[in-house]
Amino acid sequence: MTEKPETGALIAVLTRAKHVAVSTGAGISAESGIPTFRGKEGLWKKYRAEELATPTAFTQNPELVWEFYEWRRGIIAEKVPNPGHKVLARWENVFPVFSLITQNIDGLHQKAGSTDMLELHGNIWKLRCTEEGTVSENHQTPLEEVPPLCPDCGALLRPHVVWFGESLSPTVLHKAFQLSSECDVMFVIGTSALVQPAASLPLSAAEAGAKIVEINPDPTPLTPYADFSFRGKAGEILPLIDEELKKELQSKKG
Ligand code: OAD
């Protein structure tokens, strides 16, 4: 169990904040049992990303790529949000403006009750037609056919995720940088802060004057820019912060 961290100064900042933004990575879903990418049990240690999560791999062997995503969808389908996801869902209704930006494709923020977020790297529960570009939601595991085909035109469907060597949606990215530059506080939770452009969002927030709060058991390249660093698990630290925040807001009301 994480030692109870000192939260007083952060709570003072949060109670004054008009816009709180949160940027999450694989670490927030670690306590739900979804492997992170770069840890000891990191996904890419067992499976070579360059063989599976690239447009070239999909062109060469769509069955293999889909088998990999079927495996991941199967794992993720059984997982449930942890207390960290739940606090973030609650925070939608706590701050005057709240923005959630995630690199995760697992859909656990939605499962926890978050209704509005930017998914920088797409969503594993969405499929995209390789011909028409249409996106549909599909939660079936396993899928009826692998690789799945577009019901409208018969072309291959692909996972609606960003692969290595692909660009992020310019619209989503533009919005993410806009929110980062507008917020008063940005939480950076469970990301190794190694993958661009996501890793630059907190830097642009800091440049615009936002306070940066990092929650991660390990230091990252972002740590030197953080005003508050919590060394621990998101599923433990976030509920502790939330508890103190609730107390403070209640004492202000009363
Ligand atoms: P990483 O696997 O690179 O980093 C996960 C981070 O979470 C590490 O810094 C861990 O220390 C931290 N962590 C582990 N358990 C935690 C917990 N319980 N609470 C808080 N933090 C914890 O994952 P990302 O930074 O999300 O991109 O990876 C970024 C991108 O790299 C992914 O979105 C994916 C991958 O390539 C694409 O697929 C496009």
PDB file of C-alpha atoms and ligand atoms in Angstrom:
ATOM      1  CA  MET A   1       0.000   0.000   0.000  1.00  0.00           C
ATOM      2  CA  THR A   2       1.252   3.449  -0.897  1.00  0.00           C
ATOM      3  CA  GLU A   3       2.191   5.639   2.067  1.00  0.00           C
ATOM      4  CA  LYS A   4      -0.335   8.458   2.438  1.00  0.00           C
ATOM      5  CA  PRO A   5       1.175  11.306   0.451  1.00  0.00           C
ATOM      6  CA  GLU A   6       1.115  14.987   1.413  1.00  0.00           C
ATOM      7  CA  THR A   7      -1.682  16.501  -0.677  1.00  0.00           C
ATOM      8  CA  GLY A   8      -2.379  19.847   1.038  1.00  0.00           C
ATOM      9  CA  ALA A   9      -0.649  22.111  -1.494  1.00  0.00           C
ATOM     10  CA  LEU A  10      -2.186  20.270  -4.430  1.00  0.00           C
ATOM     11  CA  ILE A  11      -5.686  20.432  -2.939  1.00  0.00           C
ATOM     12  CA  ALA A  12      -5.294  24.201  -2.574  1.00  0.00           C
ATOM     13  CA  VAL A  13      -4.394  24.420  -6.278  1.00  0.00           C
ATOM     14  CA  LEU A  14      -7.266  22.125  -7.289  1.00  0.00           C
ATOM     15  CA  THR A  15      -9.925  24.046  -5.397  1.00  0.00           C
ATOM     16  CA  ARG A  16      -8.934  27.207  -7.273  1.00  0.00           C
ATOM     17  CA  ALA A  17      -8.585  25.531 -10.687  1.00  0.00           C
ATOM     18  CA  LYS A  18     -11.105  26.344 -13.396  1.00  0.00           C
ATOM     19  CA  HIS A  19      -9.843  23.797 -15.902  1.00  0.00           C
ATOM     20  CA  VAL A  20      -8.257  20.505 -14.883  1.00  0.00           C
ATOM     21  CA  ALA A  21      -6.856  18.282 -17.630  1.00  0.00           C
ATOM     22  CA  VAL A  22      -5.688  14.700 -17.280  1.00  0.00           C
ATOM     23  CA  SER A  23      -3.472  12.770 -19.639  1.00  0.00           C
ATOM     24  CA  THR A  24      -3.384   9.008 -19.077  1.00  0.00           C
ATOM     25  CA  GLY A  25      -1.260   6.134 -20.344  1.00  0.00           C
ATOM     26  CA  ALA A  26      -1.142   2.379 -19.954  1.00  0.00           C
ATOM     27  CA  GLY A  27      -0.234   2.622 -16.244  1.00  0.00           C
ATOM     28  CA  ILE A  28      -3.739   3.679 -15.245  1.00  0.00           C
ATOM     29  CA  SER A  29      -5.059   0.350 -16.526  1.00  0.00           C
ATOM     30  CA  ALA A  30      -2.230  -1.724 -15.018  1.00  0.00           C
ATOM     31  CA  GLU A  31      -4.177  -2.320 -11.791  1.00  0.00           C
ATOM     32  CA  SER A  32      -7.085  -3.560 -13.905  1.00  0.00           C
ATOM     33  CA  GLY A  33      -4.755  -6.280 -15.182  1.00  0.00           C
ATOM     34  CA  ILE A  34      -3.925  -4.893 -18.612  1.00  0.00           C
ATOM     35  CA  PRO A  35      -0.191  -5.169 -19.338  1.00  0.00           C
ATOM     36  CA  THR A  36       1.676  -1.906 -19.954  1.00  0.00           C
ATOM     37  CA  PHE A  37       3.944  -1.601 -22.984  1.00  0.00           C
ATOM     38  CA  ARG A  38       7.385  -1.036 -21.529  1.00  0.00           C
ATOM     39  CA  GLY A  39       7.335  -2.573 -18.053  1.00  0.00           C
ATOM     40  CA  LYS A  40       8.833  -5.924 -17.070  1.00  0.00           C
ATOM     41  CA  GLU A  41       5.646  -7.576 -18.267  1.00  0.00           C
ATOM     42  CA  GLY A  42       5.408  -5.125 -21.167  1.00  0.00           C
ATOM     43  CA  LEU A  43       3.353  -6.244 -24.109  1.00  0.00           C
ATOM     44  CA  TRP A  44       5.988  -5.426 -26.661  1.00  0.00           C
ATOM     45  CA  LYS A  45       8.575  -7.633 -24.902  1.00  0.00           C
ATOM     46  CA  LYS A  46       6.569 -10.697 -25.841  1.00  0.00           C
ATOM     47  CA  TYR A  47       5.277  -9.512 -29.201  1.00  0.00           C
ATOM     48  CA  ARG A  48       7.327  -7.461 -31.572  1.00  0.00           C
ATOM     49  CA  ALA A  49       5.286  -4.375 -32.312  1.00  0.00           C
ATOM     50  CA  GLU A  50       6.952  -3.868 -35.639  1.00  0.00           C
ATOM     51  CA  GLU A  51       5.649  -7.258 -36.752  1.00  0.00           C
ATOM     52  CA  LEU A  52       2.101  -6.645 -35.657  1.00  0.00           C
ATOM     53  CA  ALA A  53       1.101  -3.020 -35.167  1.00  0.00           C
ATOM     54  CA  THR A  54       2.107  -1.492 -38.476  1.00  0.00           C
ATOM     55  CA  PRO A  55       0.350  -0.772 -41.764  1.00  0.00           C
ATOM     56  CA  THR A  56       2.947  -2.918 -43.576  1.00  0.00           C
ATOM     57  CA  ALA A  57       2.238  -5.919 -41.333  1.00  0.00           C
ATOM     58  CA  PHE A  58      -1.473  -5.514 -42.013  1.00  0.00           C
ATOM     59  CA  THR A  59      -0.963  -5.378 -45.785  1.00  0.00           C
ATOM     60  CA  GLN A  60       1.285  -8.443 -45.670  1.00  0.00           C
ATOM     61  CA  ASN A  61      -0.674 -10.527 -43.190  1.00  0.00           C
ATOM     62  CA  PRO A  62      -4.042  -9.159 -42.036  1.00  0.00           C
ATOM     63  CA  GLU A  63      -4.939 -12.496 -40.403  1.00  0.00           C
ATOM     64  CA  LEU A  64      -1.880 -12.405 -38.124  1.00  0.00           C
ATOM     65  CA  VAL A  65      -2.458  -8.772 -37.170  1.00  0.00           C
ATOM     66  CA  TRP A  66      -6.110  -9.489 -36.459  1.00  0.00           C
ATOM     67  CA  GLU A  67      -5.184 -12.534 -34.361  1.00  0.00           C
ATOM     68  CA  PHE A  68      -3.027 -10.254 -32.228  1.00  0.00           C
ATOM     69  CA  TYR A  69      -5.886  -7.770 -31.805  1.00  0.00           C
ATOM     70  CA  GLU A  70      -8.359 -10.588 -31.136  1.00  0.00           C
ATOM     71  CA  TRP A  71      -6.050 -11.750 -28.339  1.00  0.00           C
ATOM     72  CA  ARG A  72      -5.837  -8.249 -26.899  1.00  0.00           C
ATOM     73  CA  ARG A  73      -9.600  -7.664 -27.228  1.00  0.00           C
ATOM     74  CA  GLY A  74     -10.182 -10.969 -25.405  1.00  0.00           C
ATOM     75  CA  ILE A  75      -7.969  -9.893 -22.501  1.00  0.00           C
ATOM     76  CA  ILE A  76      -9.378  -6.367 -22.278  1.00  0.00           C
ATOM     77  CA  ALA A  77     -13.030  -7.491 -22.525  1.00  0.00           C
ATOM     78  CA  GLU A  78     -12.821  -9.209 -19.132  1.00  0.00           C
ATOM     79  CA  LYS A  79     -11.192  -6.280 -17.369  1.00  0.00           C
ATOM     80  CA  VAL A  80     -12.994  -3.769 -15.231  1.00  0.00           C
ATOM     81  CA  PRO A  81     -12.106  -0.188 -14.321  1.00  0.00           C
ATOM     82  CA  ASN A  82     -10.112   0.317 -11.117  1.00  0.00           C
ATOM     83  CA  PRO A  83     -10.535   3.094  -8.511  1.00  0.00           C
ATOM     84  CA  GLY A  84      -8.233   5.377 -10.562  1.00  0.00           C
ATOM     85  CA  HIS A  85     -10.521   5.299 -13.610  1.00  0.00           C
ATOM     86  CA  LYS A  86     -13.510   5.821 -11.317  1.00  0.00           C
ATOM     87  CA  VAL A  87     -12.095   8.961  -9.707  1.00  0.00           C
ATOM     88  CA  LEU A  88     -11.464  10.454 -13.155  1.00  0.00           C
ATOM     89  CA  ALA A  89     -15.038   9.675 -14.194  1.00  0.00           C
ATOM     90  CA  ARG A  90     -16.302  11.466 -11.070  1.00  0.00           C
ATOM     91  CA  TRP A  91     -14.076  14.470 -11.751  1.00  0.00           C
ATOM     92  CA  GLU A  92     -16.083  15.230 -14.913  1.00  0.00           C
ATOM     93  CA  ASN A  93     -18.642  16.734 -12.533  1.00  0.00           C
ATOM     94  CA  VAL A  94     -16.293  18.255  -9.974  1.00  0.00           C
ATOM     95  CA  PHE A  95     -14.317  20.949 -11.805  1.00  0.00           C
ATOM     96  CA  PRO A  96     -15.785  23.821 -13.849  1.00  0.00           C
ATOM     97  CA  VAL A  97     -13.980  22.398 -16.909  1.00  0.00           C
ATOM     98  CA  PHE A  98     -12.481  18.915 -17.028  1.00  0.00           C
ATOM     99  CA  SER A  99     -10.626  17.351 -19.957  1.00  0.00           C
ATOM    100  CA  LEU A 100      -9.503  13.763 -20.286  1.00  0.00           C
ATOM    101  CA  ILE A 101      -6.901  12.819 -22.864  1.00  0.00           C
ATOM    102  CA  THR A 102      -5.746   9.212 -23.118  1.00  0.00           C
ATOM    103  CA  GLN A 103      -3.196   7.222 -25.053  1.00  0.00           C
ATOM    104  CA  ASN A 104      -5.057   4.064 -24.101  1.00  0.00           C
ATOM    105  CA  ILE A 105      -7.187   2.148 -26.546  1.00  0.00           C
ATOM    106  CA  ASP A 106      -8.825  -0.143 -23.978  1.00  0.00           C
ATOM    107  CA  GLY A 107     -12.074   1.778 -23.400  1.00  0.00           C
ATOM    108  CA  LEU A 108     -11.805   1.462 -19.592  1.00  0.00           C
ATOM    109  CA  HIS A 109     -12.372   5.191 -19.054  1.00  0.00           C
ATOM    110  CA  GLN A 110     -15.772   4.824 -20.759  1.00  0.00           C
ATOM    111  CA  LYS A 111     -16.520   1.673 -18.740  1.00  0.00           C
ATOM    112  CA  ALA A 112     -15.797   3.662 -15.571  1.00  0.00           C
ATOM    113  CA  GLY A 113     -18.342   6.297 -16.605  1.00  0.00           C
ATOM    114  CA  SER A 114     -16.256   8.981 -18.324  1.00  0.00           C
ATOM    115  CA  THR A 115     -18.370  10.356 -21.150  1.00  0.00           C
ATOM    116  CA  ASP A 116     -16.030  12.778 -22.864  1.00  0.00           C
ATOM    117  CA  MET A 117     -12.404  12.139 -23.762  1.00  0.00           C
ATOM    118  CA  LEU A 118      -9.851  12.419 -26.501  1.00  0.00           C
ATOM    119  CA  GLU A 119      -8.446   9.044 -27.501  1.00  0.00           C
ATOM    120  CA  LEU A 120      -5.111   9.909 -29.078  1.00  0.00           C
ATOM    121  CA  HIS A 121      -4.329   6.386 -30.259  1.00  0.00           C
ATOM    122  CA  GLY A 122      -7.838   5.237 -31.137  1.00  0.00           C
ATOM    123  CA  ASN A 123      -9.985   2.530 -29.578  1.00  0.00           C
ATOM    124  CA  ILE A 124      -9.668  -1.236 -29.841  1.00  0.00           C
ATOM    125  CA  TRP A 125     -13.469  -1.616 -29.842  1.00  0.00           C
ATOM    126  CA  LYS A 126     -13.796   0.374 -33.056  1.00  0.00           C
ATOM    127  CA  LEU A 127     -13.217  -1.012 -36.557  1.00  0.00           C
ATOM    128  CA  ARG A 128     -12.460   1.048 -39.652  1.00  0.00           C
ATOM    129  CA  CYS A 129     -13.142   0.171 -43.282  1.00  0.00           C
ATOM    130  CA  THR A 130      -9.854   0.240 -45.204  1.00  0.00           C
ATOM    131  CA  GLU A 131     -11.704   1.457 -48.341  1.00  0.00           C
ATOM    132  CA  GLU A 132     -14.376   3.860 -47.115  1.00  0.00           C
ATOM    133  CA  GLY A 133     -12.822   4.966 -43.816  1.00  0.00           C
ATOM    134  CA  THR A 134     -16.124   4.444 -41.979  1.00  0.00           C
ATOM    135  CA  VAL A 135     -15.771   3.649 -38.284  1.00  0.00           C
ATOM    136  CA  SER A 136     -18.100   1.295 -36.412  1.00  0.00           C
ATOM    137  CA  GLU A 137     -18.175   0.032 -32.855  1.00  0.00           C
ATOM    138  CA  ASN A 138     -17.901  -3.724 -32.283  1.00  0.00           C
ATOM    139  CA  HIS A 139     -17.524  -5.390 -28.873  1.00  0.00           C
ATOM    140  CA  GLN A 140     -17.764  -9.011 -30.068  1.00  0.00           C
ATOM    141  CA  THR A 141     -15.023 -11.326 -28.791  1.00  0.00           C
ATOM    142  CA  PRO A 142     -14.134 -13.380 -30.666  1.00  0.00           C
ATOM    143  CA  LEU A 143     -15.231 -11.754 -33.901  1.00  0.00           C
ATOM    144  CA  GLU A 144     -17.422 -13.775 -36.238  1.00  0.00           C
ATOM    145  CA  GLU A 145     -14.779 -13.712 -38.964  1.00  0.00           C
ATOM    146  CA  VAL A 146     -11.067 -12.939 -38.946  1.00  0.00           C
ATOM    147  CA  PRO A 147     -10.112 -10.773 -40.665  1.00  0.00           C
ATOM    148  CA  PRO A 148     -13.472  -9.009 -40.489  1.00  0.00           C
ATOM    149  CA  LEU A 149     -14.936  -7.505 -43.669  1.00  0.00           C
ATOM    150  CA  CYS A 150     -16.942  -4.331 -44.168  1.00  0.00           C
ATOM    151  CA  PRO A 151     -20.672  -5.198 -44.273  1.00  0.00           C
ATOM    152  CA  ASP A 152     -21.224  -2.400 -46.811  1.00  0.00           C
ATOM    153  CA  CYS A 153     -18.438  -2.852 -49.356  1.00  0.00           C
ATOM    154  CA  GLY A 154     -16.691  -6.130 -48.443  1.00  0.00           C
ATOM    155  CA  ALA A 155     -13.268  -4.496 -47.967  1.00  0.00           C
ATOM    156  CA  LEU A 156     -11.044  -5.426 -45.020  1.00  0.00           C
ATOM    157  CA  LEU A 157     -11.821  -3.808 -41.699  1.00  0.00           C
ATOM    158  CA  ARG A 158      -8.887  -2.798 -39.506  1.00  0.00           C
ATOM    159  CA  PRO A 159      -8.677  -1.851 -35.842  1.00  0.00           C
ATOM    160  CA  HIS A 160      -9.360   1.887 -35.423  1.00  0.00           C
ATOM    161  CA  VAL A 161      -6.045   2.425 -33.647  1.00  0.00           C
ATOM    162  CA  VAL A 162      -2.882   4.311 -34.498  1.00  0.00           C
ATOM    163  CA  TRP A 163      -0.101   1.999 -35.617  1.00  0.00           C
ATOM    164  CA  PHE A 164       3.659   2.564 -35.606  1.00  0.00           C
ATOM    165  CA  GLY A 165       4.552   4.755 -38.542  1.00  0.00           C
ATOM    166  CA  GLU A 166       1.071   6.319 -38.695  1.00  0.00           C
ATOM    167  CA  SER A 167       0.046   9.837 -37.756  1.00  0.00           C
ATOM    168  CA  LEU A 168      -2.495  10.709 -35.117  1.00  0.00           C
ATOM    169  CA  SER A 169      -5.756  12.311 -36.230  1.00  0.00           C
ATOM    170  CA  PRO A 170      -4.868  15.992 -36.791  1.00  0.00           C
ATOM    171  CA  THR A 171      -8.247  17.071 -35.366  1.00  0.00           C
ATOM    172  CA  VAL A 172      -7.793  15.063 -32.168  1.00  0.00           C
ATOM    173  CA  LEU A 173      -4.203  16.204 -31.798  1.00  0.00           C
ATOM    174  CA  HIS A 174      -5.049  19.861 -32.356  1.00  0.00           C
ATOM    175  CA  LYS A 175      -7.773  19.681 -29.709  1.00  0.00           C
ATOM    176  CA  ALA A 176      -5.417  17.905 -27.278  1.00  0.00           C
ATOM    177  CA  PHE A 177      -2.795  20.651 -27.579  1.00  0.00           C
ATOM    178  CA  GLN A 178      -5.496  23.310 -27.287  1.00  0.00           C
ATOM    179  CA  LEU A 179      -6.849  21.807 -24.046  1.00  0.00           C
ATOM    180  CA  SER A 180      -3.302  21.402 -22.707  1.00  0.00           C
ATOM    181  CA  SER A 181      -2.500  25.044 -23.311  1.00  0.00           C
ATOM    182  CA  GLU A 182      -5.773  26.179 -21.711  1.00  0.00           C
ATOM    183  CA  CYS A 183      -5.797  24.153 -18.486  1.00  0.00           C
ATOM    184  CA  ASP A 184      -4.685  25.368 -15.044  1.00  0.00           C
ATOM    185  CA  VAL A 185      -3.593  21.930 -13.870  1.00  0.00           C
ATOM    186  CA  MET A 186      -2.560  18.867 -15.830  1.00  0.00           C
ATOM    187  CA  PHE A 187      -2.333  15.405 -14.289  1.00  0.00           C
ATOM    188  CA  VAL A 188      -0.035  13.013 -16.125  1.00  0.00           C
ATOM    189  CA  ILE A 189      -0.874   9.503 -15.039  1.00  0.00           C
ATOM    190  CA  GLY A 190       0.716   6.161 -15.877  1.00  0.00           C
ATOM    191  CA  THR A 191       2.710   7.062 -18.941  1.00  0.00           C
ATOM    192  CA  SER A 192       6.426   6.565 -19.552  1.00  0.00           C
ATOM    193  CA  ALA A 193       6.284   9.895 -21.445  1.00  0.00           C
ATOM    194  CA  LEU A 194       8.445   8.437 -24.201  1.00  0.00           C
ATOM    195  CA  VAL A 195       5.998   8.390 -27.095  1.00  0.00           C
ATOM    196  CA  GLN A 196       5.414  11.532 -29.123  1.00  0.00           C
ATOM    197  CA  PRO A 197       3.378  13.587 -29.648  1.00  0.00           C
ATOM    198  CA  ALA A 198       1.515  12.591 -26.448  1.00  0.00           C
ATOM    199  CA  ALA A 199       4.622  13.218 -24.342  1.00  0.00           C
ATOM    200  CA  SER A 200       4.667  16.867 -25.439  1.00  0.00           C
ATOM    201  CA  LEU A 201       1.182  17.693 -24.137  1.00  0.00           C
ATOM    202  CA  PRO A 202       2.272  18.262 -20.509  1.00  0.00           C
ATOM    203  CA  LEU A 203       5.214  20.334 -21.725  1.00  0.00           C
ATOM    204  CA  SER A 204       2.907  22.625 -23.655  1.00  0.00           C
ATOM    205  CA  ALA A 205       0.646  22.822 -20.587  1.00  0.00           C
ATOM    206  CA  ALA A 206       3.642  23.740 -18.400  1.00  0.00           C
ATOM    207  CA  GLU A 207       4.793  26.343 -20.915  1.00  0.00           C
ATOM    208  CA  ALA A 208       1.348  27.949 -20.780  1.00  0.00           C
ATOM    209  CA  GLY A 209       1.593  28.130 -16.987  1.00  0.00           C
ATOM    210  CA  ALA A 210      -0.300  25.039 -15.842  1.00  0.00           C
ATOM    211  CA  LYS A 211       0.767  23.119 -12.758  1.00  0.00           C
ATOM    212  CA  ILE A 212       1.873  19.591 -13.642  1.00  0.00           C
ATOM    213  CA  VAL A 213       1.008  16.645 -11.401  1.00  0.00           C
ATOM    214  CA  GLU A 214       2.630  13.311 -12.153  1.00  0.00           C
ATOM    215  CA  ILE A 215       1.353  10.006 -10.770  1.00  0.00           C
ATOM    216  CA  ASN A 216       3.662   7.101 -11.547  1.00  0.00           C
ATOM    217  CA  PRO A 217       5.567   4.547  -9.437  1.00  0.00           C
ATOM    218  CA  ASP A 218       8.712   5.429 -11.420  1.00  0.00           C
ATOM    219  CA  PRO A 219      10.287   8.696 -12.550  1.00  0.00           C
ATOM    220  CA  THR A 220       9.954   9.611 -16.240  1.00  0.00           C
ATOM    221  CA  PRO A 221      11.509  12.231 -18.543  1.00  0.00           C
ATOM    222  CA  LEU A 222       8.601  14.445 -17.504  1.00  0.00           C
ATOM    223  CA  THR A 223       9.412  14.311 -13.786  1.00  0.00           C
ATOM    224  CA  PRO A 224      11.728  17.375 -13.803  1.00  0.00           C
ATOM    225  CA  TYR A 225       8.790  19.457 -15.131  1.00  0.00           C
ATOM    226  CA  ALA A 226       6.308  18.241 -12.521  1.00  0.00           C
ATOM    227  CA  ASP A 227       5.206  20.616  -9.750  1.00  0.00           C
ATOM    228  CA  PHE A 228       3.814  17.647  -7.822  1.00  0.00           C
ATOM    229  CA  SER A 229       5.133  14.094  -8.125  1.00  0.00           C
ATOM    230  CA  PHE A 230       3.298  11.186  -6.552  1.00  0.00           C
ATOM    231  CA  ARG A 231       5.352   7.992  -6.602  1.00  0.00           C
ATOM    232  CA  GLY A 232       2.764   5.269  -6.476  1.00  0.00           C
ATOM    233  CA  LYS A 233      -0.096   3.511  -8.169  1.00  0.00           C
ATOM    234  CA  ALA A 234      -2.843   5.548  -9.802  1.00  0.00           C
ATOM    235  CA  GLY A 235      -5.517   3.306  -8.269  1.00  0.00           C
ATOM    236  CA  GLU A 236      -4.270   4.218  -4.799  1.00  0.00           C
ATOM    237  CA  ILE A 237      -3.072   7.815  -5.207  1.00  0.00           C
ATOM    238  CA  LEU A 238      -6.097   9.152  -7.103  1.00  0.00           C
ATOM    239  CA  PRO A 239      -8.631   8.005  -4.457  1.00  0.00           C
ATOM    240  CA  LEU A 240      -6.432   9.585  -1.737  1.00  0.00           C
ATOM    241  CA  ILE A 241      -6.354  12.913  -3.585  1.00  0.00           C
ATOM    242  CA  ASP A 242     -10.076  12.670  -4.306  1.00  0.00           C
ATOM    243  CA  GLU A 243     -10.877  11.998  -0.655  1.00  0.00           C
ATOM    244  CA  GLU A 244      -8.933  15.093   0.473  1.00  0.00           C
ATOM    245  CA  LEU A 245     -10.504  17.174  -2.299  1.00  0.00           C
ATOM    246  CA  LYS A 246     -14.018  16.122  -1.266  1.00  0.00           C
ATOM    247  CA  LYS A 247     -13.270  17.069   2.368  1.00  0.00           C
ATOM    248  CA  GLU A 248     -11.950  20.479   1.345  1.00  0.00           C
ATOM    249  CA  LEU A 249     -14.889  21.219  -0.992  1.00  0.00           C
ATOM    250  CA  GLN A 250     -17.333  20.155   1.707  1.00  0.00           C
ATOM    251  CA  SER A 251     -15.680  22.336   4.359  1.00  0.00           C
ATOM    252  CA  LYS A 252     -15.836  25.294   1.933  1.00  0.00           C
ATOM    253  CA  LYS A 253     -19.563  24.689   1.378  1.00  0.00           C
ATOM    254  CA  GLY A 254     -20.311  24.318   5.069  1.00  0.00           C
TER     255      GLY A 254
HETATM  256  P1  OAD B   1       4.250   2.513 -21.089  1.00  0.00           P
HETATM  257  O1  OAD B   1       4.147   1.039 -20.954  1.00  0.00           O
HETATM  258  O2  OAD B   1       5.348   3.054 -21.932  1.00  0.00           O
HETATM  259  O3  OAD B   1       4.389   3.171 -19.667  1.00  0.00           O
HETATM  260  C1  OAD B   1       3.540   2.826 -18.615  1.00  0.00           C
HETATM  261  C2  OAD B   1       3.865   3.696 -17.431  1.00  0.00           C
HETATM  262  O4  OAD B   1       2.933   3.427 -16.412  1.00  0.00           O
HETATM  263  C3  OAD B   1       5.264   3.471 -16.847  1.00  0.00           C
HETATM  264  O5  OAD B   1       5.913   4.731 -16.668  1.00  0.00           O
HETATM  265  C4  OAD B   1       4.997   2.810 -15.493  1.00  0.00           C
HETATM  266  O6  OAD B   1       5.937   3.179 -14.489  1.00  0.00           O
HETATM  267  C5  OAD B   1       3.618   3.373 -15.166  1.00  0.00           C
HETATM  268  N1  OAD B   1       2.788   2.543 -14.274  1.00  0.00           N
HETATM  269  C6  OAD B   1       2.812   1.208 -14.098  1.00  0.00           C
HETATM  270  N2  OAD B   1       1.864   0.830 -13.196  1.00  0.00           N
HETATM  271  C7  OAD B   1       1.247   1.964 -12.792  1.00  0.00           C
HETATM  272  C8  OAD B   1       0.179   2.235 -11.888  1.00  0.00           C
HETATM  273  N3  OAD B   1      -0.440   1.266 -11.205  1.00  0.00           N
HETATM  274  N4  OAD B   1      -0.186   3.534 -11.713  1.00  0.00           N
HETATM  275  C9  OAD B   1       0.434   4.530 -12.388  1.00  0.00           C
HETATM  276  N5  OAD B   1       1.423   4.324 -13.273  1.00  0.00           N
HETATM  277  C10 OAD B   1       1.834   3.066 -13.480  1.00  0.00           C
HETATM  278  O7  OAD B   1       2.807   3.035 -21.601  1.00  0.00           O
HETATM  279  P2  OAD B   1       2.454   4.408 -22.312  1.00  0.00           P
HETATM  280  O8  OAD B   1       3.286   5.529 -21.838  1.00  0.00           O
HETATM  281  O9  OAD B   1       0.976   4.546 -22.220  1.00  0.00           O
HETATM  282  O10 OAD B   1       1.101   3.522 -28.496  1.00  0.00           O
HETATM  283  O11 OAD B   1       2.832   4.061 -23.819  1.00  0.00           O
HETATM  284  C11 OAD B   1       2.594   5.031 -24.782  1.00  0.00           C
HETATM  285  C12 OAD B   1       2.290   4.396 -26.102  1.00  0.00           C
HETATM  286  O12 OAD B   1       3.326   3.460 -26.446  1.00  0.00           O
HETATM  287  C13 OAD B   1       1.046   3.551 -26.122  1.00  0.00           C
HETATM  288  O13 OAD B   1      -0.137   4.301 -26.242  1.00  0.00           O
HETATM  289  C14 OAD B   1       1.281   2.694 -27.341  1.00  0.00           C
HETATM  290  C15 OAD B   1       2.735   2.329 -27.145  1.00  0.00           C
HETATM  291  O14 OAD B   1       3.461   2.168 -28.302  1.00  0.00           O
HETATM  292  C16 OAD B   1       0.552   3.014 -29.606  1.00  0.00           C
HETATM  293  O15 OAD B   1       0.188   1.855 -29.662  1.00  0.00           O
HETATM  294  C17 OAD B   1       0.429   3.993 -30.713  1.00  0.00           C
END
